[in-house]
XYZ file of N, CA and C in Angstrom:
720
model
N 0.848 -1.192 0.000
C 0.000 0.000 0.000
C 0.883 1.240 0.000
N 0.513 2.228 -0.766
C 1.307 3.443 -0.848
C 1.117 4.292 0.388
N 2.207 4.800 0.911
C 2.148 5.646 2.090
C 1.627 7.018 1.699
N 0.426 7.339 2.169
C -0.200 8.602 1.790
C 0.507 9.793 2.402
N 1.274 9.538 3.477
C 1.932 10.653 4.172
C 3.313 10.939 3.607
N 3.727 10.119 2.626
C 5.063 10.322 2.070
C 5.135 11.666 1.361
N 6.285 12.320 1.483
C 6.464 13.626 0.873
C 6.600 13.474 -0.639
N 5.995 14.368 -1.378
C 6.106 14.286 -2.839
C 7.547 14.482 -3.276
N 7.899 13.777 -4.337
C 9.260 13.877 -4.866
C 9.350 15.094 -5.760
N 10.334 15.921 -5.531
C 10.524 17.130 -6.328
C 11.302 16.791 -7.589
N 10.716 17.100 -8.736
C 11.387 16.843 -9.992
C 12.518 17.839 -10.177
N 13.671 17.329 -10.531
C 14.823 18.197 -10.738
C 14.702 18.914 -12.066
N 14.668 20.232 -12.030
C 14.554 21.028 -13.246
C 15.932 21.236 -13.853
N 16.008 21.361 -15.175
C 17.291 21.505 -15.848
C 17.829 22.929 -15.759
N 18.332 23.321 -14.557
C 18.857 24.665 -14.394
C 20.264 24.793 -14.967
N 20.929 23.679 -15.170
C 22.290 23.724 -15.685
C 22.310 24.333 -17.073
N 23.241 25.268 -17.291
C 23.350 25.914 -18.586
C 23.649 24.930 -19.690
N 24.387 23.869 -19.384
C 24.709 22.853 -20.390
C 23.443 22.174 -20.889
N 22.510 21.910 -19.967
C 21.257 21.282 -20.362
C 20.483 22.211 -21.289
N 20.450 23.493 -20.939
C 19.753 24.476 -21.781
C 20.381 24.526 -23.170
N 21.717 24.470 -23.220
C 22.415 24.507 -24.508
C 22.084 23.267 -25.334
N 22.035 22.099 -24.686
C 21.704 20.875 -25.403
C 20.290 20.920 -25.955
N 19.364 21.507 -25.192
C 17.995 21.637 -25.671
C 17.933 22.554 -26.887
N 18.733 23.622 -26.884
C 18.774 24.513 -28.039
C 19.309 23.798 -29.268
N 20.361 22.981 -29.070
C 20.915 22.219 -30.188
C 19.888 21.216 -30.713
N 19.152 20.585 -29.786
C 18.149 19.610 -30.198
C 17.037 20.291 -30.970
N 16.614 21.463 -30.499
C 15.573 22.214 -31.196
C 16.048 22.612 -32.593
N 17.298 23.061 -32.687
C 17.857 23.436 -33.991
C 17.917 22.228 -34.924
N 18.235 21.054 -34.360
C 18.279 19.834 -35.165
C 16.914 19.464 -35.705
N 15.889 19.591 -34.867
C 14.530 19.280 -35.300
C 14.093 20.238 -36.410
N 14.401 21.529 -36.242
C 14.029 22.517 -37.255
C 14.794 22.284 -38.557
N 16.072 21.884 -38.444
C 16.855 21.584 -39.645
C 16.291 20.395 -40.398
N 15.906 19.361 -39.657
C 15.299 18.190 -40.283
C 13.971 18.558 -40.935
N 13.200 19.406 -40.275
C 11.932 19.859 -40.837
C 12.146 20.608 -42.139
N 13.188 21.422 -42.181
C 13.512 22.161 -43.403
C 13.893 21.206 -44.524
N 14.669 20.170 -44.187
C 15.047 19.181 -45.186
C 13.846 18.437 -45.740
N 12.910 18.103 -44.868
C 11.707 17.396 -45.302
C 10.902 18.249 -46.275
N 10.608 19.483 -45.875
C 9.707 20.331 -46.653
C 10.331 20.763 -47.979
N 11.560 21.291 -47.921
C 12.159 21.838 -49.144
C 12.416 20.768 -50.188
N 12.947 19.629 -49.775
C 13.224 18.559 -50.738
C 11.924 17.938 -51.247
N 10.978 17.712 -50.346
C 9.700 17.130 -50.760
C 8.976 18.043 -51.744
N 8.980 19.343 -51.474
C 8.289 20.272 -52.368
C 8.905 20.242 -53.757
N 10.232 20.184 -53.817
C 10.883 20.194 -55.126
C 10.615 18.908 -55.908
N 10.780 17.749 -55.263
C 10.600 16.498 -56.003
C 9.139 16.267 -56.368
N 8.222 16.745 -55.544
C 6.804 16.627 -55.900
C 6.497 17.491 -57.124
N 7.079 18.690 -57.166
C 6.878 19.546 -58.328
C 7.420 18.911 -59.596
N 8.608 18.298 -59.504
C 9.192 17.639 -60.672
C 8.373 16.413 -61.054
N 7.943 15.639 -60.054
C 7.159 14.434 -60.326
C 5.805 14.764 -60.947
N 5.281 15.947 -60.630
C 4.014 16.361 -61.247
C 4.208 16.720 -62.709
N 5.444 17.093 -63.071
C 5.719 17.484 -64.458
C 6.163 16.319 -65.321
N 6.822 15.312 -64.696
C 7.344 14.183 -65.471
C 7.414 12.927 -64.611
N 7.342 11.787 -65.268
C 7.494 10.511 -64.567
C 8.904 9.953 -64.737
N 9.768 10.697 -65.371
C 11.147 10.261 -65.611
C 11.902 10.184 -64.280
N 12.283 8.978 -63.899
C 12.971 8.770 -62.616
C 14.294 9.515 -62.577
N 15.009 9.544 -63.683
C 16.308 10.219 -63.728
C 16.156 11.703 -63.430
N 15.145 12.325 -64.016
C 14.917 13.757 -63.783
C 14.581 14.028 -62.321
N 13.733 13.173 -61.737
C 13.357 13.330 -60.332
C 14.569 13.127 -59.426
N 15.375 12.105 -59.753
C 16.554 11.805 -58.943
C 17.561 12.950 -58.998
N 17.822 13.446 -60.185
C 18.790 14.545 -60.334
C 18.323 15.786 -59.573
N 17.040 16.121 -59.727
C 16.500 17.290 -59.031
C 16.560 17.103 -57.516
N 16.237 15.888 -57.064
C 16.264 15.609 -55.629
C 17.665 15.704 -55.057
N 18.624 15.095 -55.746
C 20.010 15.133 -55.261
C 20.528 16.569 -55.233
N 20.230 17.321 -56.288
C 20.655 18.722 -56.327
C 20.060 19.505 -55.166
N 18.793 19.237 -54.878
C 18.129 19.933 -53.776
C 18.748 19.555 -52.429
N 19.043 18.277 -52.244
C 19.628 17.811 -50.987
C 21.005 18.422 -50.769
N 21.849 18.358 -51.809
C 23.217 18.882 -51.685
C 23.203 20.388 -51.459
N 22.435 21.101 -52.275
C 22.379 22.556 -52.144
C 21.806 22.975 -50.797
N 20.768 22.279 -50.359
C 20.150 22.622 -49.083
C 21.077 22.379 -47.908
N 21.775 21.232 -47.924
C 22.691 20.917 -46.824
C 23.835 21.923 -46.758
N 24.385 22.261 -47.925
C 25.479 23.246 -47.959
C 24.982 24.613 -47.491
N 23.813 24.996 -47.957
C 23.253 26.290 -47.572
C 23.004 26.356 -46.068
N 22.427 25.296 -45.512
C 22.155 25.265 -44.075
C 23.444 25.320 -43.274
N 24.424 24.491 -43.677
C 25.692 24.458 -42.962
C 26.432 25.776 -43.055
N 26.487 26.357 -44.260
C 27.188 27.621 -44.456
C 26.510 28.752 -43.693
N 25.187 28.783 -43.762
C 24.458 29.828 -43.044
C 24.692 29.750 -41.547
N 24.675 28.531 -41.020
C 24.905 28.356 -39.584
C 26.341 28.722 -39.222
N 27.289 28.367 -40.099
C 28.694 28.694 -39.825
C 28.906 30.204 -39.762
N 28.349 30.917 -40.726
C 28.499 32.370 -40.755
C 27.849 33.018 -39.531
N 26.647 32.556 -39.204
C 25.919 33.120 -38.075
C 26.654 32.889 -36.757
N 27.071 31.650 -36.535
C 27.733 31.324 -35.268
C 29.132 31.924 -35.206
N 29.800 32.059 -36.358
C 31.111 32.706 -36.380
C 30.993 34.157 -35.926
N 29.952 34.835 -36.379
C 29.725 36.213 -35.955
C 29.475 36.281 -34.451
N 28.700 35.316 -33.948
C 28.451 35.273 -32.504
C 29.738 35.000 -31.736
N 30.563 34.082 -32.252
C 31.831 33.766 -31.600
C 32.756 34.981 -31.574
N 32.855 35.694 -32.700
C 33.711 36.882 -32.764
C 33.253 37.936 -31.757
N 31.931 38.076 -31.625
C 31.391 39.038 -30.660
C 31.739 38.630 -29.236
N 31.626 37.329 -28.945
C 31.944 36.848 -27.607
C 33.423 37.059 -27.289
N 34.298 36.771 -28.248
C 35.729 36.983 -28.033
C 36.031 38.456 -27.782
N 35.359 39.339 -28.528
C 35.581 40.777 -28.351
C 35.113 41.231 -26.964
N 33.982 40.699 -26.521
C 33.473 41.064 -25.202
C 34.391 40.554 -24.091
N 34.913 39.348 -24.268
C 35.835 38.789 -23.269
C 37.104 39.626 -23.198
N 37.646 39.999 -24.356
C 38.858 40.820 -24.378
C 38.600 42.179 -23.729
N 37.442 42.769 -23.982
C 37.088 44.059 -23.396
C 36.996 43.939 -21.875
N 36.385 42.855 -21.410
C 36.230 42.667 -19.962
C 37.589 42.461 -19.299
N 38.478 41.718 -19.948
C 39.825 41.536 -19.409
C 40.543 42.873 -19.269
N 40.405 43.717 -20.291
C 41.055 45.022 -20.248
C 40.514 45.895 -19.131
N 39.219 45.886 -18.944
C 38.614 46.692 -17.883
C 39.023 46.205 -16.503
N 39.094 44.891 -16.334
C 39.520 44.345 -15.035
C 40.973 44.706 -14.739
N 41.798 44.799 -15.784
C 43.214 45.120 -15.583
C 43.443 46.598 -15.310
N 42.608 47.454 -15.890
C 42.847 48.897 -15.783
C 41.969 49.598 -14.755
N 40.816 49.029 -14.451
C 39.906 49.674 -13.490
C 39.223 48.648 -12.590
N 39.990 47.911 -11.792
C 39.417 46.849 -10.958
C 38.389 47.337 -9.938
N 38.590 48.514 -9.358
C 37.657 49.008 -8.351
C 36.302 49.343 -8.970
N 36.340 49.959 -10.142
C 35.084 50.277 -10.823
C 34.339 49.001 -11.222
N 35.094 47.999 -11.640
C 34.475 46.728 -12.014
C 33.862 46.032 -10.809
N 34.535 46.125 -9.669
C 33.987 45.543 -8.447
C 32.692 46.248 -8.060
N 32.677 47.563 -8.180
C 31.469 48.321 -7.874
C 30.340 47.950 -8.831
N 30.689 47.729 -10.098
C 29.690 47.344 -11.088
C 29.105 45.972 -10.762
N 29.957 45.027 -10.370
C 29.484 43.695 -10.011
C 28.596 43.753 -8.771
N 28.988 44.577 -7.815
C 28.172 44.745 -6.612
C 26.801 45.294 -6.960
N 26.776 46.279 -7.851
C 25.500 46.878 -8.262
C 24.604 45.858 -8.954
N 25.207 44.957 -9.711
C 24.418 43.925 -10.401
C 23.701 43.044 -9.390
N 24.432 42.588 -8.365
C 23.816 41.724 -7.356
C 22.861 42.497 -6.462
N 23.140 43.782 -6.292
C 22.202 44.619 -5.522
C 20.890 44.732 -6.285
N 20.970 44.868 -7.607
C 19.764 44.977 -8.430
C 18.966 43.683 -8.437
N 19.629 42.572 -8.152
C 18.935 41.277 -8.112
C 18.170 41.069 -6.819
N 18.348 41.991 -5.856
C 17.584 41.914 -4.617
C 18.401 41.690 -3.364
N 19.730 41.562 -3.496
C 20.575 41.369 -2.322
C 20.772 42.697 -1.592
N 21.004 42.608 -0.307
C 21.291 43.823 0.449
C 22.660 44.355 0.038
N 22.928 45.615 0.364
C 24.200 46.223 -0.005
C 25.371 45.436 0.573
N 25.228 45.025 1.824
C 26.314 44.289 2.491
C 26.530 42.919 1.849
N 25.434 42.212 1.596
C 25.545 40.878 1.000
C 26.060 40.961 -0.434
N 25.549 41.923 -1.195
C 26.001 42.088 -2.571
C 27.492 42.389 -2.632
N 27.969 43.230 -1.716
C 29.391 43.563 -1.684
C 30.229 42.332 -1.335
N 29.748 41.549 -0.370
C 30.493 40.355 0.040
C 30.536 39.325 -1.085
N 29.407 39.112 -1.750
C 29.354 38.154 -2.859
C 30.272 38.601 -3.986
N 30.220 39.877 -4.317
C 31.052 40.398 -5.407
C 32.535 40.243 -5.089
N 32.919 40.538 -3.856
C 34.332 40.428 -3.478
C 34.814 38.978 -3.476
N 33.983 38.070 -2.963
C 34.377 36.664 -2.916
C 34.495 36.080 -4.326
N 33.557 36.419 -5.199
C 33.623 35.937 -6.581
C 34.822 36.532 -7.308
N 35.116 37.795 -7.034
C 36.265 38.446 -7.669
C 37.567 37.798 -7.232
N 37.656 37.459 -5.958
C 38.868 36.798 -5.456
C 39.025 35.408 -6.046
N 37.897 34.740 -6.293
C 37.954 33.378 -6.844
C 38.298 33.403 -8.327
N 37.552 34.174 -9.139
C 37.786 34.287 -10.574
C 37.040 35.521 -11.061
N 37.748 36.636 -11.103
C 37.105 37.911 -11.432
C 36.502 37.897 -12.829
N 37.257 37.389 -13.798
C 36.770 37.395 -15.177
C 35.512 36.552 -15.324
N 35.535 35.350 -14.779
C 34.366 34.469 -14.875
C 33.151 35.096 -14.214
N 33.372 35.759 -13.059
C 32.262 36.389 -12.346
C 31.619 37.486 -13.181
N 32.433 38.317 -13.818
C 31.887 39.416 -14.617
C 31.253 38.921 -15.913
N 31.876 37.940 -16.547
C 31.297 37.417 -17.784
C 29.931 36.799 -17.523
N 29.795 36.079 -16.411
C 28.521 35.428 -16.096
C 27.468 36.448 -15.691
N 27.851 37.395 -14.834
C 26.869 38.348 -14.306
C 26.476 39.405 -15.327
N 27.431 39.897 -16.090
C 27.160 40.982 -17.027
C 26.715 40.491 -18.405
N 27.393 39.455 -18.910
C 27.204 39.054 -20.304
C 26.580 37.680 -20.473
N 26.513 36.914 -19.386
C 25.932 35.562 -19.418
C 26.664 34.647 -20.397
N 27.988 34.772 -20.432
C 28.810 33.895 -21.259
C 29.960 33.366 -20.426
N 30.704 32.392 -20.989
C 31.843 31.802 -20.292
C 33.042 31.794 -21.230
N 34.213 32.092 -20.680
C 35.425 32.118 -21.493
C 35.757 30.741 -22.047
N 35.396 29.693 -21.321
C 35.729 28.326 -21.727
C 34.612 27.659 -22.527
N 33.542 28.386 -22.795
C 32.403 27.764 -23.474
C 31.901 28.654 -24.609
N 32.837 29.131 -25.420
C 32.477 29.959 -26.574
C 31.940 29.056 -27.677
N 30.927 29.525 -28.385
C 30.284 28.701 -29.413
C 31.265 28.307 -30.504
N 31.056 27.120 -31.065
C 31.920 26.596 -32.124
C 31.155 26.586 -33.446
N 31.566 27.400 -34.425
C 30.818 27.465 -35.693
C 30.857 26.175 -36.495
N 31.956 25.412 -36.394
C 32.047 24.157 -37.137
C 31.058 23.131 -36.605
N 30.927 23.066 -35.289
C 29.946 22.150 -34.710
C 28.543 22.504 -35.192
N 28.229 23.793 -35.171
C 26.903 24.245 -35.594
C 26.667 23.940 -37.069
N 27.698 24.164 -37.898
C 27.559 23.939 -39.342
C 27.301 22.468 -39.645
N 28.120 21.583 -39.065
C 27.946 20.154 -39.317
C 26.608 19.649 -38.786
N 26.211 20.129 -37.612
C 24.938 19.695 -37.027
C 23.765 20.129 -37.897
N 23.824 21.362 -38.404
C 22.734 21.872 -39.241
C 22.649 21.098 -40.554
N 23.811 20.867 -41.186
C 23.823 20.127 -42.452
C 23.349 18.694 -42.255
N 23.786 18.063 -41.162
C 23.386 16.683 -40.884
C 21.891 16.583 -40.622
N 21.332 17.561 -39.910
C 19.892 17.558 -39.632
C 19.099 17.695 -40.928
N 19.573 18.563 -41.821
C 18.896 18.740 -43.110
C 18.929 17.444 -43.914
N 20.104 16.806 -43.967
C 20.242 15.553 -44.710
C 19.334 14.466 -44.140
N 19.234 14.419 -42.829
C 18.376 13.418 -42.185
C 16.921 13.606 -42.607
N 16.472 14.851 -42.599
C 15.101 15.110 -43.010
C 14.875 14.870 -44.488
N 15.901 15.100 -45.312
C 15.759 14.971 -46.765
C 15.649 13.517 -47.215
N 16.113 12.581 -46.402
C 16.094 11.168 -46.789
C 14.663 10.692 -47.035
N 13.737 11.079 -46.178
C 12.358 10.585 -46.270
C 11.679 10.940 -47.589
N 11.623 12.209 -47.983
C 10.961 12.510 -49.262
C 11.653 11.891 -50.468
N 12.969 11.723 -50.405
C 13.671 11.088 -51.517
C 13.229 9.640 -51.673
N 13.156 8.926 -50.579
C 12.711 7.526 -50.635
C 11.241 7.436 -51.049
N 10.428 8.351 -50.499
C 8.988 8.303 -50.769
C 8.676 8.587 -52.231
N 9.481 9.407 -52.904
C 9.193 9.746 -54.301
C 9.816 8.751 -55.272
N 10.872 8.044 -54.859
C 11.597 7.155 -55.782
C 11.155 5.690 -55.701
N 10.747 5.227 -54.540
C 10.460 3.801 -54.364
C 9.111 3.354 -54.936
N 8.022 4.106 -54.768
C 6.729 3.617 -55.271
C 6.647 3.684 -56.796
N 5.668 3.013 -57.393
C 5.431 3.146 -58.841
C 4.951 4.557 -59.157
N 5.067 4.989 -60.419
C 4.753 6.375 -60.798
C 3.409 6.882 -60.292
N 2.361 6.044 -60.381
C 1.027 6.517 -60.000
C 0.868 6.739 -58.493
N 1.791 6.190 -57.703
C 1.708 6.319 -56.238
C 2.753 7.278 -55.662
N 3.623 7.817 -56.487
C 4.738 8.622 -55.972
C 4.282 9.854 -55.192
N 3.429 10.629 -55.789
C 3.052 11.905 -55.178
C 2.228 11.701 -53.917
N 1.238 10.827 -53.974
C 0.395 10.609 -52.792
C 1.201 9.991 -51.655
N 2.115 9.076 -51.999
C 2.960 8.473 -50.966
C 3.833 9.532 -50.298
N 4.390 10.426 -51.104
C 5.230 11.488 -50.565
C 4.417 12.429 -49.689
N 3.194 12.766 -50.124
C 2.328 13.623 -49.320
C 2.086 13.010 -47.943
N 1.691 11.752 -47.925
C 1.368 11.088 -46.660
C 2.595 10.994 -45.761
N 3.728 10.576 -46.341
C 4.953 10.425 -45.564
C 5.404 11.758 -44.975
N 5.314 12.812 -45.772
C 5.754 14.136 -45.318
C 4.839 14.668 -44.221
N 3.542 14.498 -44.382
C 2.606 14.972 -43.357
C 2.868 14.273 -42.022
N 3.087 12.962 -42.074
C 3.373 12.214 -40.840
C 4.687 12.693 -40.222
N 5.709 12.854 -41.056
C 7.014 13.301 -40.562
C 6.930 14.701 -39.970
N 6.193 15.581 -40.614
C 6.044 16.945 -40.108
C 5.276 16.970 -38.788
N 4.291 16.102 -38.664
C 3.560 16.015 -37.401
C 4.503 15.590 -36.267
N 5.396 14.672 -36.576
C 6.357 14.213 -35.558
C 7.330 15.325 -35.188
N 7.869 16.023 -36.192
C 8.813 17.107 -35.892
C 8.116 18.259 -35.168
N 6.867 18.523 -35.516
C 6.113 19.556 -34.816
C 5.898 19.201 -33.360
N 5.582 17.930 -33.115
C 5.396 17.470 -31.737
C 6.705 17.563 -30.960
N 7.809 17.169 -31.602
C 9.108 17.228 -30.932
C 9.505 18.659 -30.591
N 9.325 19.577 -31.531
C 9.701 20.971 -31.269
C 8.852 21.555 -30.145
N 7.576 21.191 -30.102
C 6.707 21.677 -29.026
C 7.103 21.066 -27.688
N 7.432 19.787 -27.702
C 7.859 19.111 -26.468
C 9.142 19.705 -25.924
N 10.089 19.981 -26.811
C 11.360 20.561 -26.377
C 11.157 21.946 -25.783
N 10.310 22.750 -26.428
C 10.088 24.111 -25.956
C 8.992 24.239 -24.921
N 8.301 23.149 -24.613
C 7.229 23.212 -23.626
C 6.002 23.963 -24.126
N 5.799 23.974 -25.448
C 4.677 24.705 -26.047
C 3.507 23.745 -26.298
N 2.312 24.287 -26.560
C 1.152 23.434 -26.872
C 1.410 22.572 -28.098
N 1.174 21.269 -27.982
C 1.492 20.342 -29.069
C 0.619 20.550 -30.295
N -0.687 20.665 -30.073
C -1.624 20.734 -31.198
C -1.344 21.929 -32.090
N -1.109 23.070 -31.485
C -0.861 24.290 -32.262
C 0.420 24.153 -33.080
N 1.465 23.617 -32.456
C 2.746 23.472 -33.152
C 2.628 22.492 -34.314
N 1.962 21.369 -34.082
C 1.786 20.365 -35.134
C 0.984 20.937 -36.295
N -0.082 21.661 -35.975
C -0.939 22.242 -37.013
C -0.164 23.217 -37.887
N 0.641 24.085 -37.253
C 1.420 25.061 -38.026
C 2.363 24.371 -38.998
N 3.082 23.375 -38.490
C 4.084 22.709 -39.319
C 3.435 21.920 -40.445
N 2.400 21.175 -40.122
C 1.738 20.332 -41.129
C 1.059 21.179 -42.196
N 0.329 22.198 -41.790
C -0.369 23.054 -42.763
C 0.635 23.768 -43.668
N 1.697 24.301 -43.082
C 2.709 24.988 -43.887
C 3.387 24.061 -44.875
N 3.768 22.865 -44.411
C 4.416 21.908 -45.298
C 3.490 21.412 -46.389
N 2.241 21.115 -46.025
C 1.273 20.645 -47.014
C 0.996 21.714 -48.065
N 0.934 22.958 -47.628
C 0.707 24.061 -48.572
C 1.860 24.163 -49.570
N 3.088 24.000 -49.078
C 4.259 24.044 -49.972
C 4.186 22.926 -51.010
N 3.781 21.743 -50.587
C 3.673 20.614 -51.520
C 2.590 20.865 -52.566
N 1.456 21.384 -52.133
C 0.349 21.637 -53.055
C 0.756 22.670 -54.104
N 1.417 23.740 -53.653
C 1.822 24.810 -54.579
C 2.805 24.280 -55.624
N 3.833 23.550 -55.169
C 4.817 23.037 -56.132
C 4.215 21.963 -57.036
N 3.272 21.197 -56.523
C 2.597 20.193 -57.359
C 1.795 20.875 -58.469
N 1.084 21.954 -58.130
C 0.314 22.687 -59.126
C 1.223 23.291 -60.178
N 2.328 23.886 -59.732
C 3.284 24.484 -60.677
C 3.871 23.412 -61.593
N 4.268 22.278 -61.010
C 4.828 21.203 -61.810
C 3.823 20.661 -62.812
N 2.583 20.484 -62.372
C 1.553 19.966 -63.281
C 1.300 20.933 -64.434
N 1.254 22.230 -64.140
C 1.029 23.229 -65.183
C 2.184 23.272 -66.173
N 3.405 23.262 -65.648
C 4.576 23.290 -66.513
C 4.699 22.007 -67.329
N 4.391 20.878 -66.684
C 4.464 19.591 -67.392
C 3.444 19.510 -68.517
N 2.262 20.077 -68.275
C 1.246 20.046 -69.314
C 1.535 21.008 -70.441
N 2.295 22.069 -70.144
C 2.585 23.065 -71.165
C 3.741 22.657 -72.071
N 4.594 21.745 -71.557
C 5.765 21.329 -72.344
C 5.358 20.327 -73.410
């Protein structure tokens, strides 16, 4: 029998910054895979609506996969490189200020903790103890919310983004190439809708957002892209 007087177990929340960073990477991976699913599926469906030639569909699909993966990886590399350069500049600036004006920096750190609700005496004591332990780390965390030893890596971001795109692109490629011609488009539609529903659910779960709303947005947007490219492909195929 369960002890009714037992104290409830407190669930440990992910306060660790590393956990938050991993969740961001996971969310980015899900979004990258979603992009791979939609963009590649839309292109191959458009081509399949215009022609039943497997070679044409395959060439278009491969081109879309390669271009999309490179674009995603390059875009992420450029973006994260800019963030990394900014972080390095901020760290260098903070080092210079600590070397040339330590008293002013101590007063600034004290003011930060005072603004968080600590008393003047407690804020001063906390600031001094943190400064004695590691002044740079204390200021980077309190002022800028960054760490000297944990600067973002653009190569990691680039490879992760490209890999996520490739993972998502596999499904529409298989769905359009494996079935017989008369089943290609409908099979791809069904497979993509199911995949988008899963990625929508995952992104909502990771972010703690309402599942139904997230799934609806992703599925409707992806389905609309497929319908538009299918119509364009059918019109162009009929005109040729």
